[in-house]
mmCIF file of C-alpha atoms in Angstrom:
data_model
loop_
_atom_site.group_PDB
_atom_site.id
_atom_site.type_symbol
_atom_site.label_atom_id
_atom_site.label_comp_id
_atom_site.label_asym_id
_atom_site.label_seq_id
_atom_site.Cartn_x
_atom_site.Cartn_y
_atom_site.Cartn_z
ATOM 1 C CA ALA A 415 -112.004 -153.973 -139.242
ATOM 2 C CA GLN A 416 -109.168 -156.513 -137.761
ATOM 3 C CA SER A 417 -106.221 -153.601 -137.948
ATOM 4 C CA VAL A 418 -103.008 -152.332 -136.190
ATOM 5 C CA SER A 419 -103.371 -149.218 -134.707
ATOM 6 C CA GLN A 420 -100.246 -146.514 -132.955
ATOM 7 C CA HIS A 421 -102.017 -144.026 -131.728
ATOM 8 C CA ASN A 422 -99.226 -141.680 -132.071
ATOM 9 C CA HIS A 423 -98.527 -140.045 -135.783
ATOM 10 C CA HIS A 424 -95.825 -138.189 -134.049
ATOM 11 C CA VAL A 425 -93.311 -138.388 -131.330
ATOM 12 C CA ILE A 426 -91.319 -135.062 -130.244
ATOM 13 C CA LEU A 427 -89.087 -135.455 -127.078
ATOM 14 C CA SER A 428 -85.032 -133.753 -126.033
ATOM 15 C CA GLU A 429 -82.338 -136.457 -125.783
ATOM 16 C CA ALA A 430 -82.449 -138.184 -122.892
ATOM 17 C CA ALA A 431 -86.566 -138.098 -122.148
ATOM 18 C CA SER A 432 -88.060 -141.602 -121.920
ATOM 19 C CA LEU A 433 -89.907 -143.149 -124.513
ATOM 20 C CA GLU A 434 -92.943 -145.059 -125.069
ATOM 21 C CA LEU A 435 -94.793 -145.704 -128.561
ATOM 22 C CA GLY A 436 -98.356 -146.941 -128.523
ATOM 23 C CA CYS A 437 -99.576 -150.759 -130.242
ATOM 24 C CA ASN A 438 -103.113 -152.142 -130.383
ATOM 25 C CA TYR A 439 -104.357 -154.659 -132.477
ATOM 26 C CA SER A 440 -107.336 -156.436 -132.826
ATOM 27 C CA TYR A 441 -106.544 -160.099 -133.806
ATOM 28 C CA GLY A 442 -108.689 -162.899 -131.692
ATOM 29 C CA GLY A 443 -106.184 -165.804 -131.074
ATOM 30 C CA THR A 444 -102.340 -166.186 -131.241
ATOM 31 C CA VAL A 445 -100.143 -163.338 -132.677
ATOM 32 C CA ASN A 446 -96.317 -162.816 -134.118
ATOM 33 C CA LEU A 447 -95.224 -158.885 -132.969
ATOM 34 C CA PHE A 448 -92.686 -156.996 -134.563
ATOM 35 C CA TRP A 449 -91.721 -153.239 -134.407
ATOM 36 C CA TYR A 450 -89.417 -151.872 -137.510
ATOM 37 C CA VAL A 451 -87.818 -148.921 -137.530
ATOM 38 C CA GLN A 452 -86.869 -146.569 -140.730
ATOM 39 C CA TYR A 453 -83.826 -144.142 -140.490
ATOM 40 C CA PRO A 454 -84.117 -141.459 -142.521
ATOM 41 C CA GLY A 455 -83.175 -142.604 -145.973
ATOM 42 C CA GLN A 456 -82.672 -146.124 -145.608
ATOM 43 C CA HIS A 457 -85.175 -149.259 -145.761
ATOM 44 C CA LEU A 458 -86.984 -150.945 -142.518
ATOM 45 C CA GLN A 459 -85.058 -152.840 -140.192
ATOM 46 C CA LEU A 460 -86.128 -154.662 -137.518
ATOM 47 C CA LEU A 461 -85.945 -153.098 -133.797
ATOM 48 C CA LEU A 462 -87.207 -156.551 -132.487
ATOM 49 C CA LYS A 463 -89.839 -159.554 -131.969
ATOM 50 C CA TYR A 464 -92.412 -161.378 -129.934
ATOM 51 C CA PHE A 465 -93.399 -164.715 -130.949
ATOM 52 C CA SER A 466 -93.958 -166.082 -127.745
ATOM 53 C CA GLY A 467 -92.677 -166.725 -124.286
ATOM 54 C CA ASP A 468 -91.340 -163.479 -121.902
ATOM 55 C CA PRO A 469 -93.741 -161.230 -123.391
ATOM 56 C CA LEU A 470 -91.210 -158.182 -121.913
ATOM 57 C CA VAL A 471 -87.817 -158.909 -125.381
ATOM 58 C CA LYS A 472 -85.350 -156.132 -125.620
ATOM 59 C CA GLY A 473 -83.887 -155.382 -129.195
ATOM 60 C CA ILE A 474 -81.267 -153.708 -130.549
ATOM 61 C CA LYS A 475 -80.585 -150.546 -129.239
ATOM 62 C CA GLY A 476 -82.229 -150.318 -125.931
ATOM 63 C CA PHE A 477 -84.913 -150.848 -126.670
ATOM 64 C CA GLU A 478 -87.596 -153.193 -125.213
ATOM 65 C CA ALA A 479 -91.331 -153.969 -125.443
ATOM 66 C CA GLU A 480 -93.996 -155.333 -123.110
ATOM 67 C CA PHE A 481 -97.123 -158.252 -124.281
ATOM 68 C CA ILE A 482 -99.801 -157.704 -123.240
ATOM 69 C CA LYS A 483 -102.010 -160.120 -124.249
ATOM 70 C CA SER A 484 -105.430 -159.241 -121.968
ATOM 71 C CA LYS A 485 -105.072 -155.339 -123.557
ATOM 72 C CA PHE A 486 -103.877 -157.013 -126.881
ATOM 73 C CA SER A 487 -101.116 -153.887 -126.593
ATOM 74 C CA PHE A 488 -97.373 -154.605 -127.519
ATOM 75 C CA ASN A 489 -96.131 -150.984 -126.999
ATOM 76 C CA LEU A 490 -92.308 -149.723 -127.406
ATOM 77 C CA ARG A 491 -90.097 -148.549 -124.871
ATOM 78 C CA LYS A 492 -87.082 -147.019 -124.401
ATOM 79 C CA PRO A 493 -85.664 -145.035 -121.122
ATOM 80 C CA SER A 494 -83.885 -142.678 -122.773
ATOM 81 C CA VAL A 495 -83.985 -141.369 -126.085
ATOM 82 C CA GLN A 496 -80.684 -140.621 -127.953
ATOM 83 C CA TRP A 497 -81.065 -137.635 -131.382
ATOM 84 C CA SER A 498 -79.731 -141.264 -133.836
ATOM 85 C CA ASP A 499 -83.759 -142.349 -132.758
ATOM 86 C CA THR A 500 -85.511 -139.999 -134.842
ATOM 87 C CA ALA A 501 -86.741 -142.611 -137.294
ATOM 88 C CA GLU A 502 -90.008 -143.956 -138.160
ATOM 89 C CA TYR A 503 -91.430 -146.463 -135.967
ATOM 90 C CA PHE A 504 -94.109 -149.061 -137.388
ATOM 91 C CA CYS A 505 -95.666 -152.101 -135.285
ATOM 92 C CA ALA A 506 -96.617 -155.068 -137.005
ATOM 93 C CA VAL A 507 -98.415 -158.738 -136.583
ATOM 94 C CA ILE A 508 -98.806 -161.899 -138.329
ATOM 95 C CA ARG A 509 -101.847 -163.710 -137.185
ATOM 96 C CA GLY A 510 -101.162 -166.952 -135.732
ATOM 97 C CA ILE A 511 -101.443 -170.146 -137.613
ATOM 98 C CA LEU A 512 -104.496 -170.874 -136.972
ATOM 99 C CA THR A 513 -105.899 -168.559 -138.239
ATOM 100 C CA GLY A 514 -105.036 -168.288 -141.860
ATOM 101 C CA GLY A 515 -101.619 -165.643 -140.992
ATOM 102 C CA GLY A 516 -99.109 -166.935 -142.838
ATOM 103 C CA ASN A 517 -96.926 -164.911 -143.520
ATOM 104 C CA LYS A 518 -98.535 -161.722 -144.204
ATOM 105 C CA LEU A 519 -97.564 -158.530 -141.980
ATOM 106 C CA THR A 520 -99.615 -156.291 -141.368
ATOM 107 C CA PHE A 521 -98.449 -152.464 -140.337
ATOM 108 C CA GLY A 522 -99.619 -149.972 -138.374
ATOM 109 C CA THR A 523 -99.717 -146.571 -140.214
ATOM 110 C CA GLY A 524 -96.091 -145.807 -138.071
ATOM 111 C CA THR A 525 -95.021 -143.355 -135.793
ATOM 112 C CA GLN A 526 -92.220 -140.478 -136.517
ATOM 113 C CA LEU A 527 -90.237 -139.805 -134.014
ATOM 114 C CA LYS A 528 -88.545 -136.645 -133.553
ATOM 115 C CA VAL A 529 -85.216 -135.964 -130.522
ATOM 116 C CA GLU A 530 -83.700 -133.286 -130.364
ATOM 117 C CA LEU A 531 -80.867 -132.072 -129.306
ATOM 118 C CA ASP B 929 -73.381 -160.939 -146.252
ATOM 119 C CA THR B 930 -75.528 -158.925 -148.673
ATOM 120 C CA GLY B 931 -79.470 -158.197 -147.861
ATOM 121 C CA VAL B 932 -82.432 -158.171 -149.904
ATOM 122 C CA THR B 933 -81.673 -155.886 -153.397
ATOM 123 C CA GLN B 934 -84.324 -154.011 -155.320
ATOM 124 C CA SER B 935 -84.129 -152.746 -158.607
ATOM 125 C CA PRO B 936 -85.050 -150.247 -160.158
ATOM 126 C CA THR B 937 -84.511 -147.612 -156.932
ATOM 127 C CA HIS B 938 -86.920 -145.004 -158.337
ATOM 128 C CA LEU B 939 -89.074 -145.299 -161.601
ATOM 129 C CA ILE B 940 -91.368 -142.836 -163.314
ATOM 130 C CA LYS B 941 -93.909 -143.534 -165.468
ATOM 131 C CA THR B 942 -97.487 -142.642 -167.525
ATOM 132 C CA ARG B 943 -100.737 -143.888 -166.339
ATOM 133 C CA GLY B 944 -102.059 -146.450 -168.860
ATOM 134 C CA GLN B 945 -98.022 -147.986 -168.833
ATOM 135 C CA GLN B 946 -96.734 -151.655 -168.043
ATOM 136 C CA VAL B 947 -94.431 -151.454 -164.713
ATOM 137 C CA THR B 948 -92.159 -154.740 -163.689
ATOM 138 C CA LEU B 949 -90.074 -154.473 -160.206
ATOM 139 C CA ARG B 950 -87.387 -156.225 -159.412
ATOM 140 C CA CYS B 951 -86.691 -158.544 -156.123
ATOM 141 C CA SER B 952 -83.394 -160.973 -154.905
ATOM 142 C CA PRO B 953 -83.975 -162.955 -151.358
ATOM 143 C CA ILE B 954 -80.914 -162.847 -149.026
ATOM 144 C CA SER B 955 -79.046 -166.242 -150.261
ATOM 145 C CA GLY B 956 -81.262 -169.143 -148.125
ATOM 146 C CA HIS B 957 -84.069 -167.806 -148.044
ATOM 147 C CA LYS B 958 -86.420 -168.849 -150.578
ATOM 148 C CA SER B 959 -89.956 -166.945 -149.568
ATOM 149 C CA VAL B 960 -90.949 -163.192 -151.022
ATOM 150 C CA SER B 961 -93.142 -160.585 -149.880
ATOM 151 C CA TRP B 962 -94.732 -157.604 -151.764
ATOM 152 C CA TYR B 963 -95.432 -154.478 -150.221
ATOM 153 C CA GLN B 964 -96.354 -151.462 -151.378
ATOM 154 C CA GLN B 965 -96.243 -148.047 -148.592
ATOM 155 C CA VAL B 966 -98.122 -145.264 -149.894
ATOM 156 C CA LEU B 967 -96.526 -142.134 -147.799
ATOM 157 C CA GLY B 968 -97.642 -141.658 -144.724
ATOM 158 C CA GLN B 969 -98.586 -144.758 -144.004
ATOM 159 C CA GLY B 970 -97.356 -148.498 -143.533
ATOM 160 C CA PRO B 971 -96.227 -151.774 -145.870
ATOM 161 C CA GLN B 972 -99.401 -153.254 -147.396
ATOM 162 C CA PHE B 973 -98.784 -156.441 -148.158
ATOM 163 C CA ILE B 974 -99.651 -157.117 -151.503
ATOM 164 C CA PHE B 975 -98.217 -160.559 -152.096
ATOM 165 C CA GLN B 976 -96.099 -163.375 -150.687
ATOM 166 C CA TYR B 977 -94.261 -166.316 -152.767
ATOM 167 C CA TYR B 978 -92.740 -169.571 -151.832
ATOM 168 C CA GLU B 979 -91.063 -172.332 -153.776
ATOM 169 C CA LYS B 980 -92.460 -170.352 -156.642
ATOM 170 C CA GLU B 981 -96.349 -170.434 -155.588
ATOM 171 C CA GLU B 982 -98.412 -167.936 -154.943
ATOM 172 C CA ARG B 983 -99.060 -168.485 -151.068
ATOM 173 C CA GLY B 984 -100.612 -164.675 -150.422
ATOM 174 C CA ARG B 985 -102.218 -162.157 -151.775
ATOM 175 C CA GLY B 986 -103.829 -158.840 -150.506
ATOM 176 C CA ASN B 987 -106.701 -157.253 -151.166
ATOM 177 C CA PHE B 988 -105.122 -155.961 -154.694
ATOM 178 C CA PRO B 989 -106.865 -155.737 -158.133
ATOM 179 C CA ASP B 990 -106.129 -158.155 -160.484
ATOM 180 C CA ARG B 991 -103.821 -155.507 -162.161
ATOM 181 C CA PHE B 992 -101.008 -156.770 -159.665
ATOM 182 C CA SER B 993 -99.215 -159.947 -160.639
ATOM 183 C CA ALA B 994 -95.933 -161.170 -159.371
ATOM 184 C CA ARG B 995 -93.640 -164.917 -160.265
ATOM 185 C CA GLN B 996 -90.928 -166.369 -158.459
ATOM 186 C CA PHE B 997 -87.910 -167.644 -160.107
ATOM 187 C CA PRO B 998 -85.883 -171.235 -159.399
ATOM 188 C CA ASN B 999 -83.230 -168.725 -157.905
ATOM 189 C CA TYR B 1000 -86.327 -167.505 -155.060
ATOM 190 C CA SER B 1001 -85.713 -164.269 -156.801
ATOM 191 C CA SER B 1002 -88.777 -162.337 -157.988
ATOM 192 C CA GLU B 1003 -90.821 -159.917 -159.698
ATOM 193 C CA LEU B 1004 -93.808 -157.618 -159.867
ATOM 194 C CA ASN B 1005 -95.125 -156.681 -162.486
ATOM 195 C CA VAL B 1006 -98.010 -154.017 -162.588
ATOM 196 C CA ASN B 1007 -100.531 -153.259 -165.661
ATOM 197 C CA ALA B 1008 -102.362 -150.313 -166.509
ATOM 198 C CA LEU B 1009 -101.063 -148.029 -164.229
ATOM 199 C CA LEU B 1010 -103.259 -145.476 -162.079
ATOM 200 C CA LEU B 1011 -101.976 -142.279 -160.142
ATOM 201 C CA GLY B 1012 -102.371 -144.432 -157.142
ATOM 202 C CA ASP B 1013 -100.138 -146.865 -157.347
ATOM 203 C CA SER B 1014 -97.351 -144.842 -156.897
ATOM 204 C CA ALA B 1015 -95.937 -145.159 -154.256
ATOM 205 C CA LEU B 1016 -93.002 -147.240 -152.510
ATOM 206 C CA TYR B 1017 -93.034 -151.083 -153.058
ATOM 207 C CA LEU B 1018 -90.970 -153.025 -150.841
ATOM 208 C CA CYS B 1019 -89.877 -156.740 -150.911
ATOM 209 C CA ALA B 1020 -89.296 -158.540 -147.464
ATOM 210 C CA SER B 1021 -88.044 -162.326 -148.069
ATOM 211 C CA SER B 1022 -87.550 -164.758 -145.207
ATOM 212 C CA PHE B 1023 -86.390 -168.758 -144.949
ATOM 213 C CA SER B 1024 -89.593 -170.200 -144.291
ATOM 214 C CA ARG B 1025 -93.506 -169.952 -145.384
ATOM 215 C CA ILE B 1026 -94.927 -169.063 -142.267
ATOM 216 C CA GLN B 1027 -94.562 -167.309 -138.590
ATOM 217 C CA GLU B 1028 -91.044 -166.045 -139.629
ATOM 218 C CA THR B 1029 -89.353 -162.492 -139.595
ATOM 219 C CA GLN B 1030 -88.774 -160.678 -142.571
ATOM 220 C CA TYR B 1031 -85.807 -158.790 -143.648
ATOM 221 C CA PHE B 1032 -86.224 -156.113 -146.235
ATOM 222 C CA GLY B 1033 -85.189 -154.493 -149.080
ATOM 223 C CA PRO B 1034 -84.734 -150.784 -149.948
ATOM 224 C CA GLY B 1035 -87.281 -150.696 -152.220
ATOM 225 C CA THR B 1036 -89.054 -148.581 -155.437
ATOM 226 C CA ARG B 1037 -90.096 -145.398 -155.316
ATOM 227 C CA LEU B 1038 -92.442 -145.443 -158.388
ATOM 228 C CA LEU B 1039 -93.822 -142.512 -159.264
ATOM 229 C CA VAL B 1040 -96.854 -142.484 -161.707
ATOM 230 C CA LEU B 1041 -97.284 -139.433 -164.301
#
Protein backbone atom coordinates (compact mmCIF):
# COMPACT_ATOMS: atom_id res chain seq x y z
CA ALA A 1 0.00 0.00 0.00
CA GLN A 2 1.16 3.50 -0.72
CA SER A 3 2.18 5.15 2.52
CA VAL A 4 4.55 7.26 4.52
CA SER A 5 6.85 5.44 6.95
CA GLN A 6 8.59 6.80 9.98
CA HIS A 7 10.80 4.08 11.34
CA ASN A 8 11.63 5.55 14.73
CA HIS A 9 8.57 5.72 16.96
CA HIS A 10 10.34 6.87 20.10
CA VAL A 11 13.71 8.57 20.31
CA ILE A 12 15.47 9.69 23.48
CA LEU A 13 18.50 11.98 23.23
CA SER A 14 20.60 14.05 25.54
CA GLU A 15 20.90 17.77 24.97
CA ALA A 16 23.49 18.68 22.32
CA ALA A 17 23.22 15.28 20.64
CA SER A 18 22.60 15.16 16.91
CA LEU A 19 19.23 14.12 15.58
CA GLU A 20 18.16 12.30 12.45
CA LEU A 21 14.59 11.10 11.98
CA GLY A 22 13.84 8.89 9.04
CA CYS A 23 10.95 9.29 6.62
CA ASN A 24 10.25 7.20 3.54
CA TYR A 25 7.32 7.33 1.17
CA SER A 26 6.16 4.90 -1.44
CA TYR A 27 4.58 7.16 -4.07
CA GLY A 28 5.98 7.41 -7.56
CA GLY A 29 6.13 10.68 -9.41
CA THR A 30 6.23 14.18 -8.07
CA VAL A 31 5.67 14.76 -4.37
CA ASN A 32 5.63 17.68 -1.99
CA LEU A 33 7.16 16.85 1.38
CA PHE A 34 6.62 18.29 4.84
CA TRP A 35 7.72 17.90 8.40
CA TYR A 36 5.29 19.05 11.06
CA VAL A 37 5.96 19.26 14.79
CA GLN A 38 3.55 19.03 17.69
CA TYR A 39 4.93 20.39 20.97
CA PRO A 40 3.22 19.23 24.18
CA GLY A 41 -0.15 20.90 24.49
CA GLN A 42 0.16 22.73 21.19
CA HIS A 43 -1.20 22.22 17.70
CA LEU A 44 0.62 20.92 14.64
CA GLN A 45 3.10 23.44 13.27
CA LEU A 46 5.00 23.43 10.02
CA LEU A 47 8.71 22.79 10.54
CA LEU A 48 9.84 22.79 6.93
CA LYS A 49 8.75 21.81 3.43
CA TYR A 50 10.12 20.75 0.07
CA PHE A 51 8.35 21.53 -3.18
CA SER A 52 11.18 21.75 -5.70
CA GLY A 53 14.73 23.02 -6.17
CA ASP A 54 17.54 22.48 -3.68
CA PRO A 55 16.89 19.10 -2.05
CA LEU A 56 18.40 20.34 1.22
CA VAL A 57 15.81 22.51 2.91
CA LYS A 58 16.15 24.50 6.07
CA GLY A 59 13.33 25.11 8.49
CA ILE A 60 12.70 26.81 11.76
CA LYS A 61 14.70 26.28 14.95
CA GLY A 62 17.78 24.93 13.18
CA PHE A 63 16.10 21.92 11.58
CA GLU A 64 16.88 20.79 8.06
CA ALA A 65 15.79 17.93 5.82
CA GLU A 66 17.21 16.33 2.72
CA PHE A 67 15.10 14.99 -0.12
CA ILE A 68 16.74 12.00 -1.79
CA LYS A 69 14.52 11.07 -4.70
CA SER A 70 16.29 7.81 -5.49
CA LYS A 71 15.71 6.60 -1.95
CA PHE A 72 12.16 8.03 -1.60
CA SER A 73 13.36 9.63 1.61
CA PHE A 74 13.04 12.96 3.38
CA ASN A 75 14.99 12.65 6.62
CA LEU A 76 14.91 15.35 9.26
CA ARG A 77 18.14 16.47 10.94
CA LYS A 78 19.37 18.82 13.62
CA PRO A 79 23.04 19.03 14.63
CA SER A 80 22.42 19.77 18.31
CA VAL A 81 19.06 19.24 20.00
CA GLN A 82 17.73 21.21 22.93
CA TRP A 83 15.36 20.22 25.71
CA SER A 84 12.74 22.44 24.06
CA ASP A 85 12.78 20.17 20.98
CA THR A 86 10.87 17.55 22.94
CA ALA A 87 7.81 16.98 20.77
CA GLU A 88 6.18 14.65 18.28
CA TYR A 89 7.40 14.94 14.71
CA PHE A 90 5.33 13.99 11.67
CA CYS A 91 6.48 13.51 8.11
CA ALA A 92 3.79 14.15 5.48
CA VAL A 93 3.46 13.94 1.72
CA ILE A 94 1.23 15.47 -0.93
CA ARG A 95 1.26 13.59 -4.20
CA GLY A 96 1.76 15.49 -7.42
CA ILE A 97 -1.09 16.90 -9.46
CA LEU A 98 -0.73 14.33 -12.24
CA THR A 99 -1.09 11.48 -9.75
CA GLY A 100 -4.20 12.93 -8.19
CA GLY A 101 -2.65 14.44 -5.10
CA GLY A 102 -4.77 17.54 -4.80
CA ASN A 103 -4.10 18.90 -1.37
CA LYS A 104 -4.42 15.66 0.61
CA LEU A 105 -1.67 15.25 3.18
CA THR A 106 -0.68 11.67 3.99
CA PHE A 107 1.10 11.49 7.33
CA GLY A 108 3.47 9.03 8.87
CA THR A 109 2.71 7.62 12.30
CA GLY A 110 4.96 10.14 14.01
CA THR A 111 8.15 10.03 16.09
CA GLN A 112 8.03 11.00 19.73
CA LEU A 113 11.30 12.76 20.60
CA LYS A 114 12.33 13.25 24.20
CA VAL A 115 15.40 15.36 24.92
CA GLU A 116 16.90 14.92 28.36
CA LEU A 117 18.93 17.53 30.19
CA ASP B 1 -2.82 37.46 12.87
CA THR B 2 -5.43 34.86 13.82
CA GLY B 3 -4.66 31.29 12.95
CA VAL B 4 -7.09 28.49 12.27
CA THR B 5 -9.70 28.28 15.01
CA GLN B 6 -11.85 25.32 15.95
CA SER B 7 -14.78 24.81 18.29
CA PRO B 8 -15.50 23.24 20.62
CA THR B 9 -12.15 22.24 22.10
CA HIS B 10 -13.52 19.14 23.81
CA LEU B 11 -16.72 17.15 23.40
CA ILE B 12 -18.19 14.07 25.05
CA LYS B 13 -20.94 12.15 23.27
CA THR B 14 -22.54 8.75 23.57
CA ARG B 15 -22.81 6.07 20.92
CA GLY B 16 -25.45 6.77 18.29
CA GLN B 17 -25.46 10.51 18.79
CA GLN B 18 -24.55 13.10 16.19
CA VAL B 19 -21.84 15.77 16.47
CA THR B 20 -20.97 18.97 14.60
CA LEU B 21 -17.48 20.44 14.70
CA ARG B 22 -16.64 23.90 13.45
CA CYS B 23 -13.61 25.49 11.84
CA SER B 24 -12.66 29.00 10.77
CA PRO B 25 -9.70 29.23 8.39
CA ILE B 26 -6.94 31.78 8.33
CA SER B 27 -8.20 35.02 6.81
CA GLY B 28 -7.83 34.86 3.02
CA HIS B 29 -7.59 31.06 2.90
CA LYS B 30 -10.24 29.43 0.73
CA SER B 31 -9.50 25.76 1.29
CA VAL B 32 -10.36 23.81 4.41
CA SER B 33 -9.41 20.21 5.05
CA TRP B 34 -10.43 17.92 7.89
CA TYR B 35 -8.26 15.22 9.46
CA GLN B 36 -8.84 12.61 12.15
CA GLN B 37 -5.99 11.82 14.53
CA VAL B 38 -6.38 8.71 16.63
CA LEU B 39 -4.04 8.35 19.60
CA GLY B 40 -0.66 7.05 18.54
CA GLN B 41 -1.18 7.64 14.84
CA GLY B 42 -0.69 10.42 12.35
CA PRO B 43 -3.64 12.48 11.13
CA GLN B 44 -5.79 10.86 8.44
CA PHE B 45 -7.47 12.88 5.70
CA ILE B 46 -11.26 13.05 5.81
CA PHE B 47 -12.35 15.87 3.47
CA GLN B 48 -11.16 18.88 1.54
CA TYR B 49 -13.47 21.76 0.66
CA TYR B 50 -12.63 24.62 -1.65
CA GLU B 51 -14.97 27.38 -2.72
CA LYS B 52 -17.81 25.55 -0.96
CA GLU B 53 -17.37 22.37 -2.98
CA GLU B 54 -15.99 19.02 -1.90
CA ARG B 55 -12.64 18.53 -3.62
CA GLY B 56 -11.42 15.41 -1.94
CA ARG B 57 -12.66 12.64 0.33
CA GLY B 58 -10.70 10.12 2.35
CA ASN B 59 -11.61 6.57 3.24
CA PHE B 60 -14.31 7.36 5.78
CA PRO B 61 -17.92 6.11 5.91
CA ASP B 62 -20.91 8.15 4.80
CA ARG B 63 -21.62 8.93 8.44
CA PHE B 64 -19.02 11.65 7.98
CA SER B 65 -20.09 14.74 6.06
CA ALA B 66 -18.97 18.32 5.81
CA ARG B 67 -19.77 21.62 4.23
CA GLN B 68 -18.16 24.98 3.63
CA PHE B 69 -19.88 28.30 3.96
CA PRO B 70 -19.53 31.49 1.83
CA ASN B 71 -17.13 32.93 4.44
CA TYR B 72 -14.98 29.77 3.97
CA SER B 73 -15.65 28.45 7.45
CA SER B 74 -16.55 24.78 7.61
CA GLU B 75 -18.47 22.22 9.63
CA LEU B 76 -17.76 18.52 10.00
CA ASN B 77 -20.72 16.33 10.92
CA VAL B 78 -20.54 12.80 12.19
CA ASN B 79 -23.75 10.79 12.57
CA ALA B 80 -24.43 7.60 14.50
CA LEU B 81 -21.26 7.93 16.55
CA LEU B 82 -19.22 4.83 17.30
CA LEU B 83 -16.66 4.31 20.04
CA GLY B 84 -13.98 4.25 17.34
CA ASP B 85 -14.81 7.81 16.35
CA SER B 86 -13.09 9.00 19.52
CA ALA B 87 -10.18 11.07 18.24
CA LEU B 88 -8.72 14.52 17.77
CA TYR B 89 -10.34 16.18 14.76
CA LEU B 90 -8.09 18.67 13.04
CA CYS B 91 -8.96 21.39 10.61
CA ALA B 92 -6.35 22.80 8.25
CA SER B 93 -6.57 25.73 5.88
CA SER B 94 -4.64 26.78 2.81
CA PHE B 95 -4.95 29.55 0.28
CA SER B 96 -5.63 27.43 -2.78
CA ARG B 97 -6.88 24.00 -3.68
CA ILE B 98 -3.77 22.07 -4.59
CA GLN B 99 -0.14 21.58 -3.66
CA GLU B 100 -0.29 24.06 -0.85
CA THR B 101 1.09 24.29 2.65
CA GLN B 102 -1.67 23.63 5.17
CA TYR B 103 -1.91 25.31 8.55
CA PHE B 104 -3.58 23.44 11.35
CA GLY B 105 -5.92 24.46 14.12
CA PRO B 106 -5.74 23.19 17.71
CA GLY B 107 -8.31 20.48 17.07
CA THR B 108 -11.47 19.24 18.73
CA ARG B 109 -11.04 16.27 21.02
CA LEU B 110 -14.08 14.01 20.75
CA LEU B 111 -14.74 11.25 23.24
CA VAL B 112 -17.53 8.79 22.46
CA LEU B 113 -18.78 6.75 25.42
